[in-house]
mmCIF file of C-alpha atoms in Angstrom:
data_model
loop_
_atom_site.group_PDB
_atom_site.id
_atom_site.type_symbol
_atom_site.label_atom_id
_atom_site.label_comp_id
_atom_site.label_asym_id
_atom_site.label_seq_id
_atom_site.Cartn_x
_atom_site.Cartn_y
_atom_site.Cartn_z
ATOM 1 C CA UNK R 15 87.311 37.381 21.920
ATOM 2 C CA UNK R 16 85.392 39.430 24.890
ATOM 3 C CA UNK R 17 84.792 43.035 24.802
ATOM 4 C CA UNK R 18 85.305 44.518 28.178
ATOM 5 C CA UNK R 19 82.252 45.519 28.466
ATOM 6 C CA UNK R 20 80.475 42.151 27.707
ATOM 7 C CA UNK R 21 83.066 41.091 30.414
ATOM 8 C CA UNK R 22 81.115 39.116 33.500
ATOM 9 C CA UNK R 23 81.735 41.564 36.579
ATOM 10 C CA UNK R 24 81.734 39.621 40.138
ATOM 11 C CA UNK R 25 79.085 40.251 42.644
ATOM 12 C CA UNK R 26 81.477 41.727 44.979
ATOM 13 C CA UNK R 27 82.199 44.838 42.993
ATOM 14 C CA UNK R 28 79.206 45.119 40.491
ATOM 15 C CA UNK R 29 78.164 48.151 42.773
ATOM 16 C CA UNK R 30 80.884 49.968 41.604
ATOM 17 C CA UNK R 31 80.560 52.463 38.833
ATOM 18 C CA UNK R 32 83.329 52.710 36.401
ATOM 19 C CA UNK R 33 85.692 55.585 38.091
ATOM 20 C CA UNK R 34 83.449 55.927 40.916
ATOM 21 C CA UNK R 35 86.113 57.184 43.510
ATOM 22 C CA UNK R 36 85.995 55.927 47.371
ATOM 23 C CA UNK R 37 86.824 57.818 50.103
ATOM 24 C CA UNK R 38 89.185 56.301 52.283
ATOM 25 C CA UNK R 39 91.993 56.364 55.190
ATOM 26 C CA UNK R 40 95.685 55.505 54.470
ATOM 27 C CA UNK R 41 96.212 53.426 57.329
ATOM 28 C CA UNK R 42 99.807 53.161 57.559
ATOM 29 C CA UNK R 43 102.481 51.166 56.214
ATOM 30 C CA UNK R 44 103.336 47.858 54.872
ATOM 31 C CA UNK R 45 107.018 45.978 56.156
ATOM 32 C CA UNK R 46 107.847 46.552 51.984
ATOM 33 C CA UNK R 47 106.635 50.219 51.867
ATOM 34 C CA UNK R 48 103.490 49.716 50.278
ATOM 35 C CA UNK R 49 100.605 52.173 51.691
ATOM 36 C CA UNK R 50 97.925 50.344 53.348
ATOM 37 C CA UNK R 51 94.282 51.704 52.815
ATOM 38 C CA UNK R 52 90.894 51.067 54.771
ATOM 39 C CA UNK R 53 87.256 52.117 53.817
ATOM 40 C CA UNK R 54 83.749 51.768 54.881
ATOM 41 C CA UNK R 55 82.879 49.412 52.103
ATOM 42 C CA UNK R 56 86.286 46.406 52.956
ATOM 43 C CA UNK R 57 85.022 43.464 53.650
ATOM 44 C CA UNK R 58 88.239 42.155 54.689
ATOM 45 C CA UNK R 59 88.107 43.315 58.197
ATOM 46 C CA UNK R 60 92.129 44.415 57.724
ATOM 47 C CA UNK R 61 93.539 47.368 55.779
ATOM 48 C CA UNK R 62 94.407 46.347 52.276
ATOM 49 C CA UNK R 63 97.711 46.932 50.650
ATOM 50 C CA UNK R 64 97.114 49.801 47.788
ATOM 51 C CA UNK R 65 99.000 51.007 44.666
ATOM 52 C CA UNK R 66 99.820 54.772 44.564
ATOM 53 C CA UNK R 67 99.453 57.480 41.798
ATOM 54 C CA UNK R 68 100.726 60.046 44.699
ATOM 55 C CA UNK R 69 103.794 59.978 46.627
ATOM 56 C CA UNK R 70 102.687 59.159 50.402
ATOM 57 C CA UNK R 71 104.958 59.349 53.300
ATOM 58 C CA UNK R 72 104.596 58.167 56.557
ATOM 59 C CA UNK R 73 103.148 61.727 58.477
ATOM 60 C CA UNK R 74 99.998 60.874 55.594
ATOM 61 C CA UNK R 75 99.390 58.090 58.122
ATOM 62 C CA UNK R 76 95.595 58.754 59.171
ATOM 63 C CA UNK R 77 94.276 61.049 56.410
ATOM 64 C CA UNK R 78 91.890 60.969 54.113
ATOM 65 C CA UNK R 79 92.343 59.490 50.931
ATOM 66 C CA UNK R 80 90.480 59.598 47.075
ATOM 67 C CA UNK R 81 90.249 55.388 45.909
ATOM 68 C CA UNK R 82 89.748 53.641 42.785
ATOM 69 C CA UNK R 83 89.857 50.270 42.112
ATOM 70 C CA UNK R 84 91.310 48.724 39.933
ATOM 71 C CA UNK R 85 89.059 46.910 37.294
ATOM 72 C CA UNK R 86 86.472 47.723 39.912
ATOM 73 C CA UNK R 87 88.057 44.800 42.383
ATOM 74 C CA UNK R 88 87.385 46.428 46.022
ATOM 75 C CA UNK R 89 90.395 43.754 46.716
ATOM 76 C CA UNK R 90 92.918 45.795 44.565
ATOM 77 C CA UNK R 91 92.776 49.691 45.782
ATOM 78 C CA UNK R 92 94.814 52.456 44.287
ATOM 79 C CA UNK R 93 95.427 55.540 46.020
ATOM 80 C CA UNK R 94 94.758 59.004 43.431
ATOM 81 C CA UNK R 95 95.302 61.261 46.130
ATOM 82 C CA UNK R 96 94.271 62.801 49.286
ATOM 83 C CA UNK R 97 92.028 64.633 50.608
ATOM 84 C CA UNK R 98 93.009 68.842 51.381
ATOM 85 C CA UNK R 99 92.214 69.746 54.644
ATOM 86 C CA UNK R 100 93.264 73.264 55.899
ATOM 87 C CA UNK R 101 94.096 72.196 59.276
ATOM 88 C CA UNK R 102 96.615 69.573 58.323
ATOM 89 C CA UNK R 103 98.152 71.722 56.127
ATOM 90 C CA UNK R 104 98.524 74.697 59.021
ATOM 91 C CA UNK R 105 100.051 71.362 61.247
ATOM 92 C CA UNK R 106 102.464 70.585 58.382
ATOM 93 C CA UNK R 107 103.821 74.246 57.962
ATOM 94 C CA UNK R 108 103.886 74.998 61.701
ATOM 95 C CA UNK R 109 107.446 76.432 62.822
ATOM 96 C CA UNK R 110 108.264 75.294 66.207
ATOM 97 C CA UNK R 111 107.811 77.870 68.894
ATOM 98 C CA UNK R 112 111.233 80.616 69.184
ATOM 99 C CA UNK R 113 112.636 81.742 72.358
ATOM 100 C CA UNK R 114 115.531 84.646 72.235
ATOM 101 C CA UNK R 115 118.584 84.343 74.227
ATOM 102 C CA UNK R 116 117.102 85.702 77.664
ATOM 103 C CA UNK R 117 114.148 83.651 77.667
ATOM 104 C CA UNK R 118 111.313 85.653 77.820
ATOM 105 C CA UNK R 119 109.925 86.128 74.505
ATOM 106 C CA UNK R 120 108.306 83.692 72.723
ATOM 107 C CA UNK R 121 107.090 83.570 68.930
ATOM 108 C CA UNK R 122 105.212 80.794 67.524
ATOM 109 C CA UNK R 123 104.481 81.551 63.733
ATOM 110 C CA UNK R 124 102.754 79.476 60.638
ATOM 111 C CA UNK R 125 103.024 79.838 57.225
ATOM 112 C CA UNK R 126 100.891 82.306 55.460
ATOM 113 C CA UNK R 127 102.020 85.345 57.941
ATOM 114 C CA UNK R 128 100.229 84.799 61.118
ATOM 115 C CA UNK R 129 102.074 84.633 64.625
ATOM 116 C CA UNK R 130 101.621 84.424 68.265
ATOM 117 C CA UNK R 131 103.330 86.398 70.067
ATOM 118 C CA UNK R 132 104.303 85.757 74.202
ATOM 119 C CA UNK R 133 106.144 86.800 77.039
ATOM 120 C CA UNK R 134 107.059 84.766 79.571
ATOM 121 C CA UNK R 135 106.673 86.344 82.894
ATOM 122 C CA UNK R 136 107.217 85.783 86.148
ATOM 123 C CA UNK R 137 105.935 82.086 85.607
ATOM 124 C CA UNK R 138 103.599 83.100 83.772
ATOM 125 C CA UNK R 139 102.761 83.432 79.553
ATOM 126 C CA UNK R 140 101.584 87.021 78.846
ATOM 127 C CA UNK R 141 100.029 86.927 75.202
ATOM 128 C CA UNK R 142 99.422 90.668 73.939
ATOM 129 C CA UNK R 143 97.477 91.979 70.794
ATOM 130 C CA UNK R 144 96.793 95.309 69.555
ATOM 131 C CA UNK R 145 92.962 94.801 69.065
ATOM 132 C CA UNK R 146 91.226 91.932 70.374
ATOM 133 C CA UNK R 147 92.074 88.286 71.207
ATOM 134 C CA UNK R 148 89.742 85.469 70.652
ATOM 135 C CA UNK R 149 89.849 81.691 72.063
ATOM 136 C CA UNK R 150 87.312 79.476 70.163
ATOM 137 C CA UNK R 151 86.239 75.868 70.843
ATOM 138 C CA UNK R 152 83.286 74.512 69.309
ATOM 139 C CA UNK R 153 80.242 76.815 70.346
ATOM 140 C CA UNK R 154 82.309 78.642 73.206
ATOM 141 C CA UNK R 155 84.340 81.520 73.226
ATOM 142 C CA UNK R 156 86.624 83.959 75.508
ATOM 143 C CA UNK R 157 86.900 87.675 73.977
ATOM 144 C CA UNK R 158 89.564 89.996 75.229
ATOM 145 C CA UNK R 159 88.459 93.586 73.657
ATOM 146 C CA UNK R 160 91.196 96.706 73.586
ATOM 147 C CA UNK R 161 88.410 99.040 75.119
ATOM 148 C CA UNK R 162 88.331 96.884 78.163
ATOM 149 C CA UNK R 163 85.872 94.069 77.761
ATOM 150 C CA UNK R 164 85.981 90.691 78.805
ATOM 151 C CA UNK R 165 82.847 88.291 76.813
ATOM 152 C CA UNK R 166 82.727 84.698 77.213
ATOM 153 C CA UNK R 167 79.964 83.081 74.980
ATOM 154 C CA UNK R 168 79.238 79.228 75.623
ATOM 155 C CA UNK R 169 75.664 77.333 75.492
ATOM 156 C CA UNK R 170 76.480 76.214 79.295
ATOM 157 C CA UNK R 171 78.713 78.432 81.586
ATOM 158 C CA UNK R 172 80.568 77.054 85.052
ATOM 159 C CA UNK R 173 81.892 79.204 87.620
ATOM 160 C CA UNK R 174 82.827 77.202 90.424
ATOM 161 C CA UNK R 175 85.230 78.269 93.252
ATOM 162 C CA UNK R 176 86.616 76.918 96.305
ATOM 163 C CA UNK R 177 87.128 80.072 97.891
ATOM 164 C CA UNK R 178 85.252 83.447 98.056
ATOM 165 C CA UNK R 179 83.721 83.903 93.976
ATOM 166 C CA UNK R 180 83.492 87.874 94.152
ATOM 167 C CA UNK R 181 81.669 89.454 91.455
ATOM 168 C CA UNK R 182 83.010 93.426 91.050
ATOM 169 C CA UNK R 183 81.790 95.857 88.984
ATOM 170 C CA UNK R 184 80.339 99.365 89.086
ATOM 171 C CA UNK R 185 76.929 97.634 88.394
ATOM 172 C CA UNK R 186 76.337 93.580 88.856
ATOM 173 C CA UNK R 187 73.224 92.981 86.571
ATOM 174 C CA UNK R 188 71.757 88.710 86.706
ATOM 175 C CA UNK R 189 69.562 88.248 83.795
#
């Protein structure tokens, strides 16, 4: 009788250290239900068909996900979990947006306590806060201050108009 670990390991999966964990993407679904998992090191060229130690739902589709294998076979995935990322959990515990009867307030909130608050305008979406507001993308940013200032931070900076571009101020000060 063979000892497991006398056991001849093929080529294909001799790379992999027992438990070594992959990460992954579930992929989607199977017509049967099964989750179907993809990772930089399938050979296959298709996602593969995994086994599950987590239940996994459809809206899991495209997130990361922690693989073994089992007996090491890069053929036969299992899914242990996946991956906690902030943002999708703010996505999965967003409220859809409120409106009261008149129309003109709305309230977006997410779990945890933090809201937007709006007002709808005259056609227009009038966001108020009591001490600053801050839009960030990447390395740019628009600052609305309380006392009155306006800063917009960005490593490149386009003002482009195709009428008069008026620049107002009690001083105007270029570099």
């Amino acid at each position: 009788m063979k000892k497991d670990s006398q056991e001849t390991i093929p080529s294909s999966v001799a790379h992999l250290m027992p438990s070594e964990i992959i990460l992954g993407t579930l992929a989607g679904f199977s017509e049967q239900g099964q989750p179907l998992v993809d990772f930089p090191e399938n050979t296959s060229g298709q996602p593969l068909v995994a086994i599950t130690t987590t239940p996994l739902e459809q809206q899991h589709t495209g997130r990361q996900a922690a693989l073994l294998f089992v007996k090491r076979n890069m053929h036969r995935p299992m899914v242990v979990g996946l991956i906690h990322s902030p943002l999708e959990d703010m996505l999965e515990n967003f409220v859809d947006p409120t409106e009261t009867d008149d129309g003109a307030h709305l309230e977006v909130k997410v779990d945890g306590g933090f809201s937007i608050e709006g007002k709808k305008e005259d056609g227009r979406l009038v966001f108020e806060a009591k001490e600053e507001i801050v839009l960030k993308c990447g390395e740019s940013s628009l600052t609305l201050t309380k006392s009155g200032k306006v800063l917009i931070c960005g490593k490149y900076l386009l003002n482009h108009s195709t009428g008069i571009n008026r620049i107002i101020g009690g001083s105007v000060e270029v570099n």
